[in-house]
JSON list of C-alpha atoms in Angstrom, two decimals:
[
{"chain": "A", "resi": 811, "resn": "MET", "atom": "CA", "xyz": [4.85, -6.53, 9.89]},
{"chain": "A", "resi": 812, "resn": "GLN", "atom": "CA", "xyz": [2.34, -9.05, 8.54]},
{"chain": "A", "resi": 813, "resn": "GLU", "atom": "CA", "xyz": [-0.54, -6.55, 8.61]},
{"chain": "A", "resi": 814, "resn": "ALA", "atom": "CA", "xyz": [1.34, -4.13, 6.34]},
{"chain": "A", "resi": 815, "resn": "LYS", "atom": "CA", "xyz": [1.80, -6.90, 3.74]},
{"chain": "A", "resi": 816, "resn": "THR", "atom": "CA", "xyz": [-1.77, -8.15, 3.68]},
{"chain": "A", "resi": 817, "resn": "GLN", "atom": "CA", "xyz": [-3.24, -4.84, 2.55]},
{"chain": "A", "resi": 818, "resn": "ARG", "atom": "CA", "xyz": [-1.67, -2.93, -0.33]},
{"chain": "A", "resi": 819, "resn": "TYR", "atom": "CA", "xyz": [-1.83, 0.86, -0.17]},
{"chain": "A", "resi": 820, "resn": "ARG", "atom": "CA", "xyz": [-1.40, 3.35, -3.01]},
{"chain": "A", "resi": 821, "resn": "VAL", "atom": "CA", "xyz": [1.15, 5.96, -1.95]},
{"chain": "A", "resi": 822, "resn": "VAL", "atom": "CA", "xyz": [2.36, 9.37, -3.17]},
{"chain": "A", "resi": 823, "resn": "ILE", "atom": "CA", "xyz": [5.81, 10.49, -1.99]},
{"chain": "A", "resi": 824, "resn": "ALA", "atom": "CA", "xyz": [6.61, 14.21, -1.87]},
{"chain": "A", "resi": 825, "resn": "ASP", "atom": "CA", "xyz": [10.19, 15.24, -1.04]},
{"chain": "A", "resi": 826, "resn": "ASP", "atom": "CA", "xyz": [12.55, 17.61, -2.82]},
{"chain": "A", "resi": 827, "resn": "HIS", "atom": "CA", "xyz": [15.63, 15.40, -2.34]},
{"chain": "A", "resi": 828, "resn": "LEU", "atom": "CA", "xyz": [15.97, 12.70, -4.99]},
{"chain": "A", "resi": 829, "resn": "LEU", "atom": "CA", "xyz": [18.00, 10.26, -2.90]},
{"chain": "A", "resi": 830, "resn": "VAL", "atom": "CA", "xyz": [15.59, 10.60, 0.02]},
{"chain": "A", "resi": 831, "resn": "ARG", "atom": "CA", "xyz": [12.60, 9.93, -2.27]},
{"chain": "A", "resi": 832, "resn": "LYS", "atom": "CA", "xyz": [14.25, 6.87, -3.75]},
{"chain": "A", "resi": 833, "resn": "GLY", "atom": "CA", "xyz": [15.11, 5.54, -0.31]},
{"chain": "A", "resi": 834, "resn": "ILE", "atom": "CA", "xyz": [11.56, 6.05, 0.94]},
{"chain": "A", "resi": 835, "resn": "ARG", "atom": "CA", "xyz": [10.18, 4.43, -2.21]},
{"chain": "A", "resi": 836, "resn": "THR", "atom": "CA", "xyz": [12.34, 1.36, -1.67]},
{"chain": "A", "resi": 837, "resn": "LEU", "atom": "CA", "xyz": [11.09, 0.97, 1.90]},
{"chain": "A", "resi": 838, "resn": "VAL", "atom": "CA", "xyz": [7.45, 1.54, 0.97]},
{"chain": "A", "resi": 839, "resn": "GLU", "atom": "CA", "xyz": [7.68, -1.07, -1.77]},
{"chain": "A", "resi": 840, "resn": "GLU", "atom": "CA", "xyz": [9.50, -3.47, 0.55]},
{"chain": "A", "resi": 841, "resn": "LEU", "atom": "CA", "xyz": [6.43, -3.29, 2.78]},
{"chain": "A", "resi": 842, "resn": "GLY", "atom": "CA", "xyz": [4.31, -4.38, -0.18]},
{"chain": "A", "resi": 843, "resn": "HIS", "atom": "CA", "xyz": [2.70, -1.07, -1.11]},
{"chain": "A", "resi": 844, "resn": "GLU", "atom": "CA", "xyz": [2.49, 0.70, -4.49]},
{"chain": "A", "resi": 845, "resn": "VAL", "atom": "CA", "xyz": [4.10, 4.09, -5.08]},
{"chain": "A", "resi": 846, "resn": "VAL", "atom": "CA", "xyz": [1.85, 5.77, -7.65]},
{"chain": "A", "resi": 847, "resn": "ALA", "atom": "CA", "xyz": [3.81, 9.05, -7.86]},
{"chain": "A", "resi": 848, "resn": "GLU", "atom": "CA", "xyz": [6.99, 10.77, -6.71]},
{"chain": "A", "resi": 849, "resn": "VAL", "atom": "CA", "xyz": [7.11, 14.58, -6.70]},
{"chain": "A", "resi": 850, "resn": "ASP", "atom": "CA", "xyz": [9.76, 17.09, -5.66]},
{"chain": "A", "resi": 851, "resn": "GLU", "atom": "CA", "xyz": [7.75, 20.20, -4.75]},
{"chain": "A", "resi": 852, "resn": "GLY", "atom": "CA", "xyz": [4.52, 21.21, -3.07]},
{"chain": "A", "resi": 853, "resn": "ILE", "atom": "CA", "xyz": [2.36, 22.34, -5.99]},
{"chain": "A", "resi": 854, "resn": "ALA", "atom": "CA", "xyz": [3.06, 19.08, -7.80]},
{"chain": "A", "resi": 855, "resn": "ALA", "atom": "CA", "xyz": [2.27, 17.18, -4.59]},
{"chain": "A", "resi": 856, "resn": "VAL", "atom": "CA", "xyz": [-1.20, 18.71, -4.35]},
{"chain": "A", "resi": 857, "resn": "ALA", "atom": "CA", "xyz": [-1.82, 18.05, -8.06]},
{"chain": "A", "resi": 858, "resn": "ALA", "atom": "CA", "xyz": [-0.68, 14.42, -7.80]},
{"chain": "A", "resi": 859, "resn": "VAL", "atom": "CA", "xyz": [-2.84, 13.67, -4.76]},
{"chain": "A", "resi": 860, "resn": "LEU", "atom": "CA", "xyz": [-5.93, 15.34, -6.22]},
{"chain": "A", "resi": 861, "resn": "ALA", "atom": "CA", "xyz": [-5.49, 13.53, -9.54]},
{"chain": "A", "resi": 862, "resn": "LEU", "atom": "CA", "xyz": [-4.52, 10.06, -8.28]},
{"chain": "A", "resi": 863, "resn": "LYS", "atom": "CA", "xyz": [-6.50, 9.94, -5.00]},
{"chain": "A", "resi": 864, "resn": "PRO", "atom": "CA", "xyz": [-4.02, 7.64, -3.23]},
{"chain": "A", "resi": 865, "resn": "ASP", "atom": "CA", "xyz": [-4.66, 5.96, 0.10]},
{"chain": "A", "resi": 866, "resn": "LEU", "atom": "CA", "xyz": [-1.73, 7.81, 1.64]},
{"chain": "A", "resi": 867, "resn": "ALA", "atom": "CA", "xyz": [0.66, 10.69, 0.96]},
{"chain": "A", "resi": 868, "resn": "LEU", "atom": "CA", "xyz": [4.10, 10.89, 2.58]},
{"chain": "A", "resi": 869, "resn": "VAL", "atom": "CA", "xyz": [4.95, 14.59, 2.68]},
{"chain": "A", "resi": 870, "resn": "ASP", "atom": "CA", "xyz": [8.17, 16.40, 3.57]},
{"chain": "A", "resi": 871, "resn": "ILE", "atom": "CA", "xyz": [7.59, 19.67, 5.44]},
{"chain": "A", "resi": 872, "resn": "ALA", "atom": "CA", "xyz": [10.30, 21.79, 3.79]},
{"chain": "A", "resi": 873, "resn": "MET", "atom": "CA", "xyz": [9.68, 21.80, 0.03]},
{"chain": "A", "resi": 874, "resn": "PRO", "atom": "CA", "xyz": [9.76, 24.48, -2.68]},
{"chain": "A", "resi": 875, "resn": "GLY", "atom": "CA", "xyz": [6.54, 25.73, -4.24]},
{"chain": "A", "resi": 876, "resn": "LEU", "atom": "CA", "xyz": [4.35, 24.95, -1.26]},
{"chain": "A", "resi": 877, "resn": "SER", "atom": "CA", "xyz": [5.52, 23.71, 2.10]},
{"chain": "A", "resi": 878, "resn": "GLY", "atom": "CA", "xyz": [4.33, 20.35, 3.34]},
{"chain": "A", "resi": 879, "resn": "ILE", "atom": "CA", "xyz": [2.04, 22.14, 5.77]},
{"chain": "A", "resi": 880, "resn": "GLU", "atom": "CA", "xyz": [0.36, 24.02, 2.93]},
{"chain": "A", "resi": 881, "resn": "VAL", "atom": "CA", "xyz": [0.05, 20.76, 0.98]},
{"chain": "A", "resi": 882, "resn": "VAL", "atom": "CA", "xyz": [-1.70, 19.16, 3.95]},
{"chain": "A", "resi": 883, "resn": "LEU", "atom": "CA", "xyz": [-4.01, 22.15, 4.42]},
{"chain": "A", "resi": 884, "resn": "ARG", "atom": "CA", "xyz": [-5.19, 21.91, 0.81]},
{"chain": "A", "resi": 885, "resn": "VAL", "atom": "CA", "xyz": [-5.45, 18.14, 0.55]},
{"chain": "A", "resi": 886, "resn": "ALA", "atom": "CA", "xyz": [-7.17, 17.70, 3.92]},
{"chain": "A", "resi": 887, "resn": "VAL", "atom": "CA", "xyz": [-9.98, 20.00, 2.78]},
{"chain": "A", "resi": 888, "resn": "SER", "atom": "CA", "xyz": [-10.36, 18.59, -0.74]},
{"chain": "A", "resi": 889, "resn": "LEU", "atom": "CA", "xyz": [-9.81, 14.88, -0.04]},
{"chain": "A", "resi": 890, "resn": "PRO", "atom": "CA", "xyz": [-10.38, 14.14, 3.64]},
{"chain": "A", "resi": 891, "resn": "GLY", "atom": "CA", "xyz": [-10.20, 10.40, 2.95]},
{"chain": "A", "resi": 892, "resn": "VAL", "atom": "CA", "xyz": [-6.50, 10.53, 2.00]},
{"chain": "A", "resi": 893, "resn": "ARG", "atom": "CA", "xyz": [-4.19, 9.81, 4.93]},
{"chain": "A", "resi": 894, "resn": "LEU", "atom": "CA", "xyz": [-1.36, 12.32, 5.30]},
{"chain": "A", "resi": 895, "resn": "LEU", "atom": "CA", "xyz": [1.91, 11.47, 7.01]},
{"chain": "A", "resi": 896, "resn": "TYR", "atom": "CA", "xyz": [4.75, 13.97, 7.41]},
{"chain": "A", "resi": 897, "resn": "LEU", "atom": "CA", "xyz": [8.33, 12.87, 6.94]},
{"chain": "A", "resi": 898, "resn": "SER", "atom": "CA", "xyz": [10.51, 15.50, 8.60]},
{"chain": "A", "resi": 899, "resn": "GLY", "atom": "CA", "xyz": [13.79, 16.20, 10.30]},
{"chain": "A", "resi": 900, "resn": "LEU", "atom": "CA", "xyz": [12.20, 18.92, 12.46]},
{"chain": "A", "resi": 901, "resn": "SER", "atom": "CA", "xyz": [11.78, 18.01, 16.11]},
{"chain": "A", "resi": 902, "resn": "ASP", "atom": "CA", "xyz": [11.07, 21.32, 17.86]},
{"chain": "A", "resi": 903, "resn": "LYS", "atom": "CA", "xyz": [7.75, 21.60, 19.66]},
{"chain": "A", "resi": 904, "resn": "GLU", "atom": "CA", "xyz": [6.20, 24.48, 17.72]},
{"chain": "A", "resi": 905, "resn": "ALA", "atom": "CA", "xyz": [6.96, 22.94, 14.34]},
{"chain": "A", "resi": 906, "resn": "VAL", "atom": "CA", "xyz": [5.55, 19.51, 15.19]},
{"chain": "A", "resi": 907, "resn": "ILE", "atom": "CA", "xyz": [2.35, 20.80, 16.82]},
{"chain": "A", "resi": 908, "resn": "GLN", "atom": "CA", "xyz": [1.58, 23.31, 14.08]},
{"chain": "A", "resi": 909, "resn": "ALA", "atom": "CA", "xyz": [2.29, 20.75, 11.37]},
{"chain": "A", "resi": 910, "resn": "LEU", "atom": "CA", "xyz": [-0.10, 18.21, 12.87]},
{"chain": "A", "resi": 911, "resn": "ARG", "atom": "CA", "xyz": [-2.81, 20.79, 13.47]},
{"chain": "A", "resi": 912, "resn": "ALA", "atom": "CA", "xyz": [-2.85, 21.52, 9.74]},
{"chain": "A", "resi": 913, "resn": "GLY", "atom": "CA", "xyz": [-4.77, 18.26, 9.34]},
{"chain": "A", "resi": 914, "resn": "ALA", "atom": "CA", "xyz": [-2.13, 15.54, 8.99]},
{"chain": "A", "resi": 915, "resn": "ASP", "atom": "CA", "xyz": [-2.57, 12.07, 10.45]},
{"chain": "A", "resi": 916, "resn": "GLY", "atom": "CA", "xyz": [0.99, 11.55, 11.60]},
{"chain": "A", "resi": 917, "resn": "TYR", "atom": "CA", "xyz": [4.54, 12.80, 12.00]},
{"chain": "A", "resi": 918, "resn": "LEU", "atom": "CA", "xyz": [7.48, 10.50, 11.34]},
{"chain": "A", "resi": 919, "resn": "LEU", "atom": "CA", "xyz": [11.07, 11.65, 11.86]},
{"chain": "A", "resi": 920, "resn": "LYS", "atom": "CA", "xyz": [13.29, 10.96, 8.85]},
{"chain": "A", "resi": 921, "resn": "ASP", "atom": "CA", "xyz": [15.75, 8.81, 10.78]},
{"chain": "A", "resi": 922, "resn": "PHE", "atom": "CA", "xyz": [13.14, 6.03, 10.86]},
{"chain": "A", "resi": 923, "resn": "LEU", "atom": "CA", "xyz": [13.77, 2.33, 10.40]},
{"chain": "A", "resi": 924, "resn": "LEU", "atom": "CA", "xyz": [11.64, -0.01, 8.27]},
{"chain": "A", "resi": 925, "resn": "ASP", "atom": "CA", "xyz": [9.69, -1.19, 11.32]},
{"chain": "A", "resi": 926, "resn": "ASP", "atom": "CA", "xyz": [8.94, 2.45, 12.26]},
{"chain": "A", "resi": 927, "resn": "LEU", "atom": "CA", "xyz": [7.53, 3.11, 8.80]},
{"chain": "A", "resi": 928, "resn": "ALA", "atom": "CA", "xyz": [5.42, -0.05, 8.93]},
{"chain": "A", "resi": 929, "resn": "VAL", "atom": "CA", "xyz": [3.91, 0.93, 12.28]},
{"chain": "A", "resi": 930, "resn": "ALA", "atom": "CA", "xyz": [3.32, 4.52, 11.11]},
{"chain": "A", "resi": 931, "resn": "LEU", "atom": "CA", "xyz": [1.49, 3.38, 7.97]},
{"chain": "A", "resi": 932, "resn": "GLN", "atom": "CA", "xyz": [-0.63, 0.86, 9.86]},
{"chain": "A", "resi": 933, "resn": "THR", "atom": "CA", "xyz": [-1.52, 3.44, 12.51]},
{"chain": "A", "resi": 934, "resn": "VAL", "atom": "CA", "xyz": [-2.64, 6.24, 10.20]},
{"chain": "A", "resi": 935, "resn": "MET", "atom": "CA", "xyz": [-4.49, 3.86, 7.88]},
{"chain": "A", "resi": 936, "resn": "ARG", "atom": "CA", "xyz": [-6.52, 2.71, 10.91]},
{"chain": "A", "resi": 937, "resn": "GLY", "atom": "CA", "xyz": [-7.57, 6.32, 11.36]},
{"chain": "A", "resi": 938, "resn": "GLU", "atom": "CA", "xyz": [-5.32, 6.91, 14.38]},
{"chain": "A", "resi": 939, "resn": "ARG", "atom": "CA", "xyz": [-2.62, 9.55, 14.82]},
{"chain": "A", "resi": 940, "resn": "TYR", "atom": "CA", "xyz": [1.02, 8.49, 14.71]},
{"chain": "A", "resi": 941, "resn": "VAL", "atom": "CA", "xyz": [3.81, 10.56, 16.25]},
{"chain": "A", "resi": 942, "resn": "SER", "atom": "CA", "xyz": [7.42, 9.33, 16.30]},
{"chain": "A", "resi": 943, "resn": "PRO", "atom": "CA", "xyz": [8.16, 7.89, 19.76]},
{"chain": "A", "resi": 944, "resn": "SER", "atom": "CA", "xyz": [11.66, 9.41, 19.57]},
{"chain": "A", "resi": 945, "resn": "LEU", "atom": "CA", "xyz": [10.26, 12.95, 19.67]},
{"chain": "A", "resi": 946, "resn": "PRO", "atom": "CA", "xyz": [10.68, 14.65, 23.08]},
{"chain": "A", "resi": 947, "resn": "VAL", "atom": "CA", "xyz": [8.15, 13.67, 25.75]},
{"chain": "A", "resi": 948, "resn": "ALA", "atom": "CA", "xyz": [7.10, 17.32, 26.05]},
{"chain": "A", "resi": 949, "resn": "ILE", "atom": "CA", "xyz": [5.79, 17.24, 22.48]},
{"chain": "A", "resi": 950, "resn": "HIS", "atom": "CA", "xyz": [3.67, 14.15, 23.11]},
{"chain": "A", "resi": 951, "resn": "GLN", "atom": "CA", "xyz": [2.27, 15.76, 26.25]},
{"chain": "A", "resi": 952, "resn": "ALA", "atom": "CA", "xyz": [1.52, 18.99, 24.42]},
{"chain": "A", "resi": 953, "resn": "LEU", "atom": "CA", "xyz": [-0.28, 17.14, 21.63]},
{"chain": "A", "resi": 954, "resn": "GLU", "atom": "CA", "xyz": [-2.43, 15.30, 24.15]},
{"chain": "A", "resi": 955, "resn": "GLY", "atom": "CA", "xyz": [-3.58, 18.36, 26.05]},
{"chain": "A", "resi": 956, "resn": "SER", "atom": "CA", "xyz": [-2.97, 21.42, 23.89]},
{"chain": "A", "resi": 957, "resn": "GLU", "atom": "CA", "xyz": [-5.74, 23.49, 22.40]},
{"chain": "A", "resi": 958, "resn": "GLU", "atom": "CA", "xyz": [-3.24, 25.56, 20.45]},
{"chain": "A", "resi": 959, "resn": "PRO", "atom": "CA", "xyz": [-5.06, 26.99, 17.42]},
{"chain": "A", "resi": 960, "resn": "LEU", "atom": "CA", "xyz": [-4.21, 26.20, 13.82]},
{"chain": "A", "resi": 961, "resn": "LEU", "atom": "CA", "xyz": [-2.70, 28.91, 11.66]},
{"chain": "A", "resi": 962, "resn": "THR", "atom": "CA", "xyz": [-4.99, 29.89, 8.81]},
{"chain": "A", "resi": 963, "resn": "SER", "atom": "CA", "xyz": [-3.91, 29.74, 5.16]},
{"chain": "A", "resi": 964, "resn": "ARG", "atom": "CA", "xyz": [-3.80, 33.56, 5.10]},
{"chain": "A", "resi": 965, "resn": "GLN", "atom": "CA", "xyz": [-1.52, 33.65, 8.13]},
{"chain": "A", "resi": 966, "resn": "ILE", "atom": "CA", "xyz": [0.76, 31.12, 6.46]},
{"chain": "A", "resi": 967, "resn": "GLU", "atom": "CA", "xyz": [0.89, 33.36, 3.36]},
{"chain": "A", "resi": 968, "resn": "VAL", "atom": "CA", "xyz": [1.95, 36.29, 5.56]},
{"chain": "A", "resi": 969, "resn": "LEU", "atom": "CA", "xyz": [4.60, 34.13, 7.23]},
{"chain": "A", "resi": 970, "resn": "ARG", "atom": "CA", "xyz": [5.96, 33.11, 3.84]},
{"chain": "A", "resi": 971, "resn": "GLY", "atom": "CA", "xyz": [6.15, 36.72, 2.73]},
{"chain": "A", "resi": 972, "resn": "LEU", "atom": "CA", "xyz": [7.99, 37.76, 5.89]},
{"chain": "A", "resi": 973, "resn": "ALA", "atom": "CA", "xyz": [10.43, 34.88, 5.46]},
{"chain": "A", "resi": 974, "resn": "ASP", "atom": "CA", "xyz": [11.06, 36.01, 1.87]},
{"chain": "A", "resi": 975, "resn": "GLY", "atom": "CA", "xyz": [11.96, 39.49, 3.12]},
{"chain": "A", "resi": 976, "resn": "LEU", "atom": "CA", "xyz": [8.86, 41.29, 1.83]},
{"chain": "A", "resi": 977, "resn": "THR", "atom": "CA", "xyz": [7.42, 44.34, 3.53]},
{"chain": "A", "resi": 978, "resn": "LEU", "atom": "CA", "xyz": [3.82, 44.30, 4.76]},
{"chain": "A", "resi": 979, "resn": "LYS", "atom": "CA", "xyz": [2.83, 46.46, 1.78]},
{"chain": "A", "resi": 980, "resn": "GLN", "atom": "CA", "xyz": [4.49, 44.03, -0.64]},
{"chain": "A", "resi": 981, "resn": "ILE", "atom": "CA", "xyz": [2.76, 41.10, 1.03]},
{"chain": "A", "resi": 982, "resn": "ALA", "atom": "CA", "xyz": [-0.56, 42.97, 0.77]},
{"chain": "A", "resi": 983, "resn": "ARG", "atom": "CA", "xyz": [-0.06, 43.45, -2.97]},
{"chain": "A", "resi": 984, "resn": "ALA", "atom": "CA", "xyz": [0.87, 39.79, -3.46]},
{"chain": "A", "resi": 985, "resn": "MET", "atom": "CA", "xyz": [-2.22, 38.67, -1.51]},
{"chain": "A", "resi": 986, "resn": "ASN", "atom": "CA", "xyz": [-4.45, 41.32, -3.12]},
{"chain": "A", "resi": 987, "resn": "VAL", "atom": "CA", "xyz": [-5.58, 42.63, 0.26]},
{"chain": "A", "resi": 988, "resn": "SER", "atom": "CA", "xyz": [-5.06, 45.86, 2.17]},
{"chain": "A", "resi": 989, "resn": "PRO", "atom": "CA", "xyz": [-1.96, 46.51, 4.31]},
{"chain": "A", "resi": 990, "resn": "LYS", "atom": "CA", "xyz": [-4.26, 46.74, 7.32]},
{"chain": "A", "resi": 991, "resn": "THR", "atom": "CA", "xyz": [-5.45, 43.19, 6.65]},
{"chain": "A", "resi": 992, "resn": "VAL", "atom": "CA", "xyz": [-1.86, 41.96, 6.51]},
{"chain": "A", "resi": 993, "resn": "GLU", "atom": "CA", "xyz": [-1.06, 43.79, 9.74]},
{"chain": "A", "resi": 994, "resn": "PHE", "atom": "CA", "xyz": [-4.08, 42.10, 11.35]},
{"chain": "A", "resi": 995, "resn": "HIS", "atom": "CA", "xyz": [-2.79, 38.66, 10.31]},
{"chain": "A", "resi": 996, "resn": "ARG", "atom": "CA", "xyz": [0.72, 39.55, 11.52]},
{"chain": "A", "resi": 997, "resn": "ALA", "atom": "CA", "xyz": [-0.66, 40.59, 14.90]},
{"chain": "A", "resi": 998, "resn": "LYS", "atom": "CA", "xyz": [-2.60, 37.32, 15.18]},
{"chain": "A", "resi": 999, "resn": "LEU", "atom": "CA", "xyz": [0.54, 35.39, 14.29]},
{"chain": "A", "resi": 1000, "resn": "SER", "atom": "CA", "xyz": [2.45, 37.17, 17.05]},
{"chain": "A", "resi": 1001, "resn": "GLU", "atom": "CA", "xyz": [-0.34, 36.42, 19.50]},
{"chain": "A", "resi": 1002, "resn": "ARG", "atom": "CA", "xyz": [-0.65, 32.74, 18.62]},
{"chain": "A", "resi": 1003, "resn": "LEU", "atom": "CA", "xyz": [3.05, 31.98, 18.32]},
{"chain": "A", "resi": 1004, "resn": "GLY", "atom": "CA", "xyz": [4.30, 34.24, 21.10]},
{"chain": "A", "resi": 1005, "resn": "ILE", "atom": "CA", "xyz": [6.78, 35.85, 18.67]},
{"chain": "A", "resi": 1006, "resn": "ARG", "atom": "CA", "xyz": [6.54, 39.63, 18.72]},
{"chain": "A", "resi": 1007, "resn": "ASP", "atom": "CA", "xyz": [9.10, 40.75, 16.12]},
{"chain": "A", "resi": 1008, "resn": "ILE", "atom": "CA", "xyz": [9.18, 40.24, 12.35]},
{"chain": "A", "resi": 1009, "resn": "PRO", "atom": "CA", "xyz": [12.70, 38.67, 12.27]},
{"chain": "A", "resi": 1010, "resn": "GLY", "atom": "CA", "xyz": [11.48, 36.12, 14.82]},
{"chain": "A", "resi": 1011, "resn": "LEU", "atom": "CA", "xyz": [8.44, 35.33, 12.68]},
{"chain": "A", "resi": 1012, "resn": "ALA", "atom": "CA", "xyz": [10.71, 34.98, 9.64]},
{"chain": "A", "resi": 1013, "resn": "ARG", "atom": "CA", "xyz": [12.96, 32.52, 11.49]},
{"chain": "A", "resi": 1014, "resn": "TYR", "atom": "CA", "xyz": [9.90, 30.52, 12.57]},
{"chain": "A", "resi": 1015, "resn": "ALA", "atom": "CA", "xyz": [8.69, 30.42, 8.95]},
{"chain": "A", "resi": 1016, "resn": "ALA", "atom": "CA", "xyz": [12.08, 29.14, 7.83]},
{"chain": "A", "resi": 1017, "resn": "ARG", "atom": "CA", "xyz": [11.95, 26.31, 10.40]},
{"chain": "A", "resi": 1018, "resn": "MET", "atom": "CA", "xyz": [8.52, 25.40, 9.09]},
{"chain": "A", "resi": 1019, "resn": "GLY", "atom": "CA", "xyz": [9.80, 25.22, 5.50]},
{"chain": "A", "resi": 1020, "resn": "LEU", "atom": "CA", "xyz": [7.83, 28.26, 4.31]},
{"chain": "A", "resi": 1021, "resn": "VAL", "atom": "CA", "xyz": [10.73, 30.07, 2.62]},
{"chain": "A", "resi": 1022, "resn": "GLY", "atom": "CA", "xyz": [10.56, 30.34, -1.13]},
{"chain": "A", "resi": 1023, "resn": "GLY", "atom": "CA", "xyz": [8.07, 31.63, -3.67]},
{"chain": "A", "resi": 1024, "resn": "ARG", "atom": "CA", "xyz": [5.30, 29.70, -5.36]}
]
């Protein structure tokens, strides 16, 4: 615990639940760090991080506007020096692996204690990956040896459209691409995720927090 108190980090918290944000803020400040912004949706999260350039962003996966995964994809490209730690209640294998492969530095389950948060912050700020020890062993093993590819931003857009009940033609119009391009991305999604039907892809998108328009 001493290490967390000797170095003060600037932190952005992104979560769409007010009480959760306030609770996280209290714990972060108890560890001696400064919360420079609280936001309740993904677009605001990206804007806050790009404007404030914090040391660390704590990002919920399921948020309106942009999901936490989309936030991480954008921030990791624009500001690679900012550490990104997910706070999530999701514990299924596909969700955790895909979330981390978007470019985040760690994944902390929301039922954490103060000591868990302290260790997670110390770990990611050292440039190491943190994954909640309470996640199933199979997930830790998969993260160590998996070469599972990252979904592209275009594929995530297609997933969001499917989750919102749009047809491929409607998704194509929203993305300003041809229906054939959307079908190509959908086929790649099926191949990478092992989910062959559109309802299955929509359910996957919902688990990943991708439901909801921008």
